[in-house]
Amino acid sequence: MRTDVCETFGIEFPLFAFSHCRDVVAAVTNAGGFGVLGAVAYSPDRLEEELRWIDDHVGGRPYGVDVLVPGKIAKEAEASGDLLSAIPAGHWEFLAGLFERYGVPAPDLTAGRGDARRGGRQVTEQGATELIDVALRHPIRLIASALGPPPPLMVERARAAGVPVAALVGTVEHARRQVQAGADLIVAQGSEAGGHTGEISTMVLVPEVVDAVAPLPVLAAGGIASGRQMAAAMALGAQGVWCGSVWLTTEEAETLPAVKAKMLAASSSDTVRSRSRTGKPARQLRSAWTDEWDASPASPGALPMPLQMIVAEGAMGPIGTAAENGNEGARQLVNYFVGQVVGRMTTVKPARQVVYEMVEEFGEALERLAALGDG
Amino acid sequence: MRTDVCETFGIEFPLFAFSHCRDVVAAVTNAGGFGVLGAVAYSPDRLEEELRWIDDHVGGRPYGVDVLVPGKIAKEAEASGDLLSAIPAGHWEFLAGLFERYGVPAPDLTAGRGDARRGGRQVTEQGATELIDVALRHPIRLIASALGPPPPLMVERARAAGVPVAALVGTVEHARRQVQAGADLIVAQGSEAGGHTGEISTMVLVPEVVDAVAPLPVLAAGGIASGRQMAAAMALGAQGVWCGSVWLTTEEAETLPAVKAKMLAASSSDTVRSRSRTGKPARQLRSAWTDEWDASPASPGALPMPLQMIVAEGAMGPIGTAAENGNEGARQLVNYFVGQVVGRMTTVKPARQVVYEMVEEFGEALERLAALGDG
């Protein structure tokens, strides 16, 4: 079950695991897949620390890093000077009202704003560049850009370091732009995926993108958490798969226990594409947070990225803490990015076991299809 | 490439084609697949005529019929007496305003209402029952219910006639209910499909439904218009596929030329799930019609099924006619149900050629996967 992508990246099977948790990244890489650390939430110092830990735990096996560079929007926000000053008072008021109505201890908004400023910083061009520089000082084998075409600076530095650049896309047009911008590997991500996602499903998107960017390799993302889904992705023409959600309920994941419990209980109908956490449509658990921002008559609506991220991240910390302390309102509000595959995430397992089970079911699916071909 | 479903239904490959056009149904059946005639738009007399034509053209090869029985809602509407009296004046006014603003010759709303009454009738229980009775007088090999569990009466009559019952579902919960109601075959239809559709994608939905209803066979629908997508569906555990959209741009299809042209030009981003034609979320071409009903500040919002169907069907006839006469506003308004695969429907072909190309690409995908299994 090896594809060209396996040769290129020195892996045993073409399973790429996106996670913000270094333990998951290392576990998947050590199991024969390819771990990719999501770096957006980290400061440069923290990223340095995480990558050093990974280097110490994978024995030279390949892994990558994912940053989030939203390009245009971040530049506009930076140009406007202080990001915080661009947030209307009504948004802070709606947020304060949410804390009150749900009986969650209100954070000190001044302190919250300090945290928040950091929360929005990495998605500016300068913030992302610092993360890229840290990442390229480590033996990474892939650098990925989760939003928009990779900036020229990222492509140049990655090229100079001999590191392939991957880019996530939700439409064929985006894929073509990514290729022009210098991407070496395209991740075609369907609407069912967790996090920032478009409207076209994986089943429709993957063959379109495969044909549009050939001979560049394509990984399929969105709706893939099992070996059958992995086989389906390969049938569509992908050279491998990129999975994010499935790791969130693994033993290693640092998912908040209250969120993990919601994920384990959720069905595939319990996610929503909402702008309420980042300012761009991102699939996440449906919760009181998404209901209030998206449907409450009092809602001022989500701000553009990265402004909504600043508002939301400043709130999510205290809400998460209160939820862990048993606060009922906070438990209703708390959520996290996850795809529709959350419906099949029903037990906590080690990440390595998830990998082995996927590979085993993938093999079974190939055998079943081979029998069909013979019939 | 035969599955158990091929044995059960006496077909050469497990490709089910849903179409309102008898020529498509016959072409697919004669090519070795299984044509299913969508009967909702027909009066009992017209259905009788269509099925007689099919009988005369398929030489005993298998085909089926699909009706639409929305159960609860239709009963409520019937209970309320005259369906027309349940439509608020504001909806007719908004519709009249649309004709005016888009410069489309306004239909005589009285006549329109007469047509419309017929348009909503088949989706009441009585209307559907008449269609079922007509269908079962023909040598059909499958009767399908497109919305909600098949009514007991439909299951009883089909059983007595020895005809298997298929049911379309968009969630695992619906699938379980359909099995309890007596369905023999489940069509798991993802959100990317054309027509009435849920929110869960095919990639996520199919394995869930396969596991939930085993050992009953499952067909995959939504996002399937090519052999690679057919192979992906089988990788997910489906025993076959159910395709609707791909026939709309075939030579045989009776799709309005103005709509066909829109479909040939559309990308996979050009559809929308909207309640504006039937009252239930149905994926269709995005057009001025969907924009106006879904997003115009003046819009009264869609009515429940079948009331919105009555409003919309009374309008779509004159709009279609005006579009064919070159009216620009009508061309902006006109649309039709279609899935995200519309982006790959770029040339007009005979339905038979579509079947052969799908089967050929399906075989190639199986070979590619088999090589992967050997590697």
Short mmCIF file of C-alpha atoms in Angstrom, two decimals, chain B residues 184-366:
data_model
loop_
_atom_site.label_atom_id
_atom_site.label_comp_id
_atom_site.label_asym_id
_atom_site.label_seq_id
_atom_site.Cartn_x
_atom_site.Cartn_y
_atom_site.Cartn_z
CA ASP B 184 -35.07 -3.74 1.62
CA LEU B 185 -32.35 -1.51 0.20
CA ILE B 186 -30.94 1.72 1.66
CA VAL B 187 -29.62 4.56 -0.48
CA ALA B 188 -27.24 6.62 1.70
CA GLN B 189 -27.24 10.04 0.16
CA GLY B 190 -24.62 12.62 1.10
CA SER B 191 -25.02 16.36 1.36
CA GLU B 192 -23.28 16.95 -1.99
CA ALA B 193 -26.18 15.28 -3.83
CA GLY B 194 -28.71 17.14 -5.93
CA GLY B 195 -32.29 17.43 -4.69
CA HIS B 196 -33.42 16.81 -1.12
CA THR B 197 -30.34 16.20 0.92
CA GLY B 198 -29.02 16.37 4.47
CA GLU B 199 -25.83 17.85 5.84
CA ILE B 200 -23.57 14.79 6.18
CA SER B 201 -21.21 14.09 3.31
CA THR B 202 -21.16 10.83 1.36
CA MET B 203 -17.64 10.02 2.62
CA VAL B 204 -18.84 10.17 6.23
CA LEU B 205 -22.39 8.89 5.79
CA VAL B 206 -21.88 5.71 3.75
CA PRO B 207 -19.72 3.70 6.18
CA GLU B 208 -21.97 4.75 9.06
CA VAL B 209 -25.09 3.56 7.27
CA VAL B 210 -23.43 0.37 5.97
CA ASP B 211 -22.52 -0.61 9.55
CA ALA B 212 -25.92 0.42 10.95
CA VAL B 213 -28.13 -1.56 8.55
CA ALA B 214 -25.94 -4.59 7.84
CA PRO B 215 -26.67 -7.09 6.35
CA LEU B 216 -29.05 -4.99 4.24
CA PRO B 217 -27.33 -3.68 1.10
CA VAL B 218 -26.51 0.01 0.77
CA LEU B 219 -26.13 2.13 -2.36
CA ALA B 220 -24.10 5.34 -2.14
CA ALA B 221 -25.51 8.56 -3.58
CA GLY B 222 -24.17 12.10 -3.70
CA GLY B 223 -20.99 13.18 -5.44
CA ILE B 224 -20.88 10.19 -7.77
CA ALA B 225 -20.60 10.82 -11.50
CA SER B 226 -17.39 9.01 -12.44
CA GLY B 227 -15.77 5.60 -12.14
CA ARG B 228 -13.32 6.82 -9.52
CA GLN B 229 -16.21 8.04 -7.39
CA MET B 230 -17.99 4.74 -7.96
CA ALA B 231 -14.87 2.86 -6.78
CA ALA B 232 -14.64 5.17 -3.75
CA ALA B 233 -18.25 4.39 -2.88
CA MET B 234 -17.51 0.66 -3.01
CA ALA B 235 -14.39 1.19 -0.88
CA LEU B 236 -16.67 2.78 1.72
CA GLY B 237 -18.70 -0.42 1.81
CA ALA B 238 -21.54 0.37 -0.58
CA GLN B 239 -22.77 -2.44 -2.84
CA GLY B 240 -23.47 -0.01 -5.64
CA VAL B 241 -24.14 3.61 -6.52
CA TRP B 242 -27.22 5.73 -7.17
CA CYS B 243 -26.59 8.65 -9.54
CA GLY B 244 -29.00 11.41 -10.49
CA SER B 245 -27.25 14.60 -11.55
CA VAL B 246 -24.98 13.15 -14.22
CA TRP B 247 -27.93 12.30 -16.51
CA LEU B 248 -29.23 15.88 -16.62
CA THR B 249 -26.80 16.91 -19.34
CA THR B 250 -27.12 13.74 -21.42
CA GLU B 251 -28.55 13.85 -24.91
CA GLU B 252 -31.68 12.08 -23.75
CA ALA B 253 -32.42 14.39 -20.80
CA GLU B 254 -35.42 16.70 -21.10
CA THR B 255 -33.59 19.39 -19.11
CA LEU B 256 -34.54 22.87 -20.37
CA PRO B 257 -31.81 24.08 -22.76
CA ALA B 258 -31.26 27.24 -20.68
CA VAL B 259 -30.75 25.09 -17.58
CA LYS B 260 -28.58 22.58 -19.42
CA ALA B 261 -26.35 25.45 -20.58
CA LYS B 262 -26.03 26.68 -17.00
CA MET B 263 -25.12 23.18 -15.83
CA LEU B 264 -22.48 22.72 -18.53
CA ALA B 265 -20.90 26.04 -17.50
CA ALA B 266 -21.23 25.57 -13.71
CA SER B 267 -18.40 24.71 -11.35
CA SER B 268 -18.77 22.53 -8.27
CA SER B 269 -19.14 25.75 -6.26
CA ASP B 270 -22.29 26.79 -8.12
CA THR B 271 -24.90 24.82 -6.19
CA VAL B 272 -26.73 25.67 -3.00
CA ARG B 273 -28.92 23.79 -0.51
CA SER B 274 -32.10 25.84 -0.53
CA ARG B 275 -35.72 25.44 0.62
CA SER B 276 -36.91 27.79 -2.10
CA ARG B 277 -38.26 25.19 -4.54
CA THR B 278 -39.89 22.55 -2.36
CA GLY B 279 -39.91 23.76 1.23
CA LYS B 280 -37.24 21.27 2.28
CA PRO B 281 -33.49 21.79 1.82
CA ALA B 282 -32.70 20.66 -1.71
CA ARG B 283 -29.43 21.16 -3.56
CA GLN B 284 -29.83 23.01 -6.85
CA LEU B 285 -28.08 25.43 -9.14
CA ARG B 286 -27.58 28.72 -7.39
CA SER B 287 -29.53 31.33 -9.35
CA ALA B 288 -31.40 34.60 -8.87
CA TRP B 289 -34.33 32.43 -7.71
CA THR B 290 -32.41 30.94 -4.76
CA ASP B 291 -30.67 34.24 -3.99
CA GLU B 292 -33.97 36.11 -3.86
CA TRP B 293 -35.85 33.60 -1.72
CA ASP B 294 -32.93 32.85 0.61
CA ALA B 295 -31.26 36.23 1.01
CA SER B 296 -33.49 39.07 -0.20
CA PRO B 297 -34.66 41.27 2.71
CA ALA B 298 -38.12 41.27 1.12
CA SER B 299 -38.34 37.47 1.03
CA PRO B 300 -41.13 35.96 3.15
CA GLY B 301 -39.02 32.78 3.43
CA ALA B 302 -39.88 29.38 2.06
CA LEU B 303 -43.08 27.65 3.16
CA PRO B 304 -43.07 24.01 4.33
CA MET B 305 -43.46 21.22 1.79
CA PRO B 306 -45.67 20.85 -0.18
CA LEU B 307 -46.81 24.50 -0.01
CA GLN B 308 -43.54 25.96 -1.29
CA MET B 309 -43.64 23.43 -4.13
CA ILE B 310 -47.00 24.81 -5.17
CA VAL B 311 -45.68 28.39 -5.16
CA ALA B 312 -42.47 27.45 -6.97
CA GLU B 313 -43.85 25.02 -9.53
CA GLY B 314 -46.51 27.49 -10.61
CA ALA B 315 -43.71 29.97 -11.30
CA MET B 316 -41.06 27.73 -12.80
CA GLY B 317 -43.12 26.85 -15.86
CA PRO B 318 -43.54 30.45 -17.09
CA ILE B 319 -39.97 31.31 -16.04
CA GLY B 320 -38.62 28.37 -18.03
CA THR B 321 -40.67 29.31 -21.06
CA ALA B 322 -39.50 32.93 -20.90
CA ALA B 323 -35.89 31.77 -20.51
CA GLU B 324 -36.23 29.64 -23.65
CA ASN B 325 -37.60 32.73 -25.41
CA GLY B 326 -34.42 34.60 -24.51
CA ASN B 327 -35.77 36.66 -21.62
CA GLU B 328 -32.66 37.75 -19.68
CA GLY B 329 -34.34 38.01 -16.26
CA ALA B 330 -35.82 34.54 -16.67
CA ARG B 331 -32.39 33.20 -17.56
CA GLN B 332 -31.08 34.61 -14.29
CA LEU B 333 -33.93 33.05 -12.29
CA VAL B 334 -34.10 29.62 -13.88
CA ASN B 335 -32.48 26.71 -12.07
CA TYR B 336 -32.87 23.01 -11.30
CA PHE B 337 -31.88 20.38 -8.77
CA VAL B 338 -28.32 19.15 -9.25
CA GLY B 339 -25.43 18.01 -7.08
CA GLN B 340 -21.89 19.35 -6.73
CA VAL B 341 -20.74 16.96 -9.48
CA VAL B 342 -22.23 19.52 -11.88
CA GLY B 343 -18.69 20.89 -12.08
CA ARG B 344 -17.63 17.81 -14.08
CA MET B 345 -20.67 17.82 -16.37
CA THR B 346 -19.10 19.77 -19.21
CA THR B 347 -20.21 18.02 -22.39
CA VAL B 348 -23.45 16.55 -23.68
CA LYS B 349 -23.20 12.77 -24.19
CA PRO B 350 -25.61 9.90 -24.73
CA ALA B 351 -26.60 8.31 -21.40
CA ARG B 352 -25.19 5.00 -22.62
CA GLN B 353 -21.78 6.60 -23.11
CA VAL B 354 -21.88 8.01 -19.58
CA VAL B 355 -22.52 4.48 -18.28
CA TYR B 356 -19.71 2.93 -20.33
CA GLU B 357 -17.22 5.63 -19.33
CA MET B 358 -18.10 5.21 -15.66
CA VAL B 359 -17.71 1.45 -15.83
CA GLU B 360 -14.41 1.75 -17.68
CA GLU B 361 -12.96 4.26 -15.21
CA PHE B 362 -14.30 2.11 -12.36
CA GLY B 363 -12.30 -0.82 -13.71
CA GLU B 364 -9.18 1.32 -14.03
CA ALA B 365 -9.55 2.55 -10.44
CA LEU B 366 -9.86 -1.05 -9.20
#
